[in-house]
XYZ file of C-alpha atoms in Angstrom:
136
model
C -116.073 99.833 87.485
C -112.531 99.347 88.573
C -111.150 100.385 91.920
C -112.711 102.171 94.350
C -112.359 105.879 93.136
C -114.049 107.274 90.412
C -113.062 110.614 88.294
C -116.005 112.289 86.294
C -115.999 116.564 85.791
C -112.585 116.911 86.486
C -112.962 115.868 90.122
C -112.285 112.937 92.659
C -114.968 111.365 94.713
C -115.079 108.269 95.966
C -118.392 106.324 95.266
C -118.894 102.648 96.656
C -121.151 100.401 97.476
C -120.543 99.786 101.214
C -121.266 101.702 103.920
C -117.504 102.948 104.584
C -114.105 103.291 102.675
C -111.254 101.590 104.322
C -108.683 103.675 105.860
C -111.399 106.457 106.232
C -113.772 107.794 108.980
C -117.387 109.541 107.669
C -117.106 112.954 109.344
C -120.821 114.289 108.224
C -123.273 112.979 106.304
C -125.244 114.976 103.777
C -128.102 113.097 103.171
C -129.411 110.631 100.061
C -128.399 111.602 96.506
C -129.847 110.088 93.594
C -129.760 110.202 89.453
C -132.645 108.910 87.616
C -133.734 108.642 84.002
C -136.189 107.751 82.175
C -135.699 106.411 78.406
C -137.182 104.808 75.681
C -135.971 102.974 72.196
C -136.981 104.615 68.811
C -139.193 103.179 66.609
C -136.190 101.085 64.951
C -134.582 100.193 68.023
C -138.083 98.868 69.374
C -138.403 96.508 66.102
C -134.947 95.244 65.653
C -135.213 94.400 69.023
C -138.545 92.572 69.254
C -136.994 90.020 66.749
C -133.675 89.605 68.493
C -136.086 88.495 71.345
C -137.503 85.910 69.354
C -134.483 83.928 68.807
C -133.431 84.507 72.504
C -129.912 85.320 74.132
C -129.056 89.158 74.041
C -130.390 91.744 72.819
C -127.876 94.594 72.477
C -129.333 97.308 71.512
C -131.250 96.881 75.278
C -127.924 96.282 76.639
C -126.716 99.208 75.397
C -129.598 101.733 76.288
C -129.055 100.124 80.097
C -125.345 101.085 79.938
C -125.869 104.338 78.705
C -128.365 105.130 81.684
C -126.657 103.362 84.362
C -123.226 106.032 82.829
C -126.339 108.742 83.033
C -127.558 108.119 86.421
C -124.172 107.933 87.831
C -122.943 111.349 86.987
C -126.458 113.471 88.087
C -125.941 111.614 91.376
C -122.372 112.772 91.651
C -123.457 116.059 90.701
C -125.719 116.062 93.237
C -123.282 115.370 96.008
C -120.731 117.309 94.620
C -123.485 120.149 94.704
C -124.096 119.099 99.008
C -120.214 119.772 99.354
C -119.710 115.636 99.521
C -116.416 113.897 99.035
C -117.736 110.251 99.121
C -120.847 108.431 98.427
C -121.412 105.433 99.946
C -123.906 102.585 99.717
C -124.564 103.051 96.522
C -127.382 101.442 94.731
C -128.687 100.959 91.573
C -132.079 100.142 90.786
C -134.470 99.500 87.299
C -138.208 99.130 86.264
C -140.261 99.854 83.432
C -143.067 102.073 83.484
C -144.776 100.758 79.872
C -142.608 100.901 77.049
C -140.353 103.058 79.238
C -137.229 101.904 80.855
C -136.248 103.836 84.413
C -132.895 103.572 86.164
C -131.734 105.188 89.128
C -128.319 105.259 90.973
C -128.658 106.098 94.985
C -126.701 106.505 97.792
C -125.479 108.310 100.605
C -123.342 111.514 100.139
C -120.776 112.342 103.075
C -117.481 114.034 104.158
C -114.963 111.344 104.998
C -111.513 112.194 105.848
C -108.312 110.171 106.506
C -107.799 107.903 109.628
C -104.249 109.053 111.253
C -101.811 105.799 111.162
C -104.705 103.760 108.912
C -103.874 102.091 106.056
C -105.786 104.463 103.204
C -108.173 102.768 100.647
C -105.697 102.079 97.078
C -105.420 105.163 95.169
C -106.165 103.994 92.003
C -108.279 106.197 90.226
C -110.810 104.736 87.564
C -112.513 106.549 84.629
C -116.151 106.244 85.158
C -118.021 104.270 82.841
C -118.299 105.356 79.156
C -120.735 104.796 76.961
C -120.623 102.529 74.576
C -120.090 103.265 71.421
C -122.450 102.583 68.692
């Protein structure tokens, strides 16, 4: 993701992965917010793939069920802070696993109020689309 702002619902927040945003102070913090999902492939994802494998390199129809979650996971955590009255969320993480022939991904961070620092220079206001799917 580009710049330090994303946009997703029709709303700014800004969500990064360290634990402040330059220019700005954290006035409260909320707590942790998180998205998770859980997801599979179909039967004929599941095949195609297993032969992909065989010949090594990538396999995208994995690549693209990852993206698709990680685009997932992203926007129930911003709901979620959103939801706590947040503005930012910072130190966001992403983590994986697979639970069988499952694949889990969850997005984490904190959610907080941050506000402007008086005579700082303000983080650049380049807003960024969140990630989009890919498409098929």
């Amino acid at each position: 993701m580009r710049g330090i702002h994303t946009t997703c619902h029709d709303e700014r927040m800004f969500m990064v992965t360290t634990n402040d945003v330059p220019g700005y102070r954290v006035t409260q913090v909320l707590g942790e917010v998180m998205g998770l999902t859980v997801r599979s492939t179909n039967f004929g994802q599941g095949f195609t793939a297993g032969f992909r494998a065989l010949g090594g390199g990538e396999i995208p129809e994995f690549t693209k069920l990852m993206y698709e979650s990680r685009y997932e996971v992203m926007n129930r955590m911003w709901a979620e802070a959103v939801q706590r009255g947040a503005n930012a969320v910072i130190a966001m993480r992403f983590d994986s696993g697979s639970l069988g022939s499952f694949s889990e991904m969850c997005a984490y961070g904190t959610a907080v109020l941050i506000e402007p620092i008086a005579g700082a220079a303000p983080a650049p206001a380049q807003p960024a689309a969140p990630p989009a799917p890919p498409v098929a």
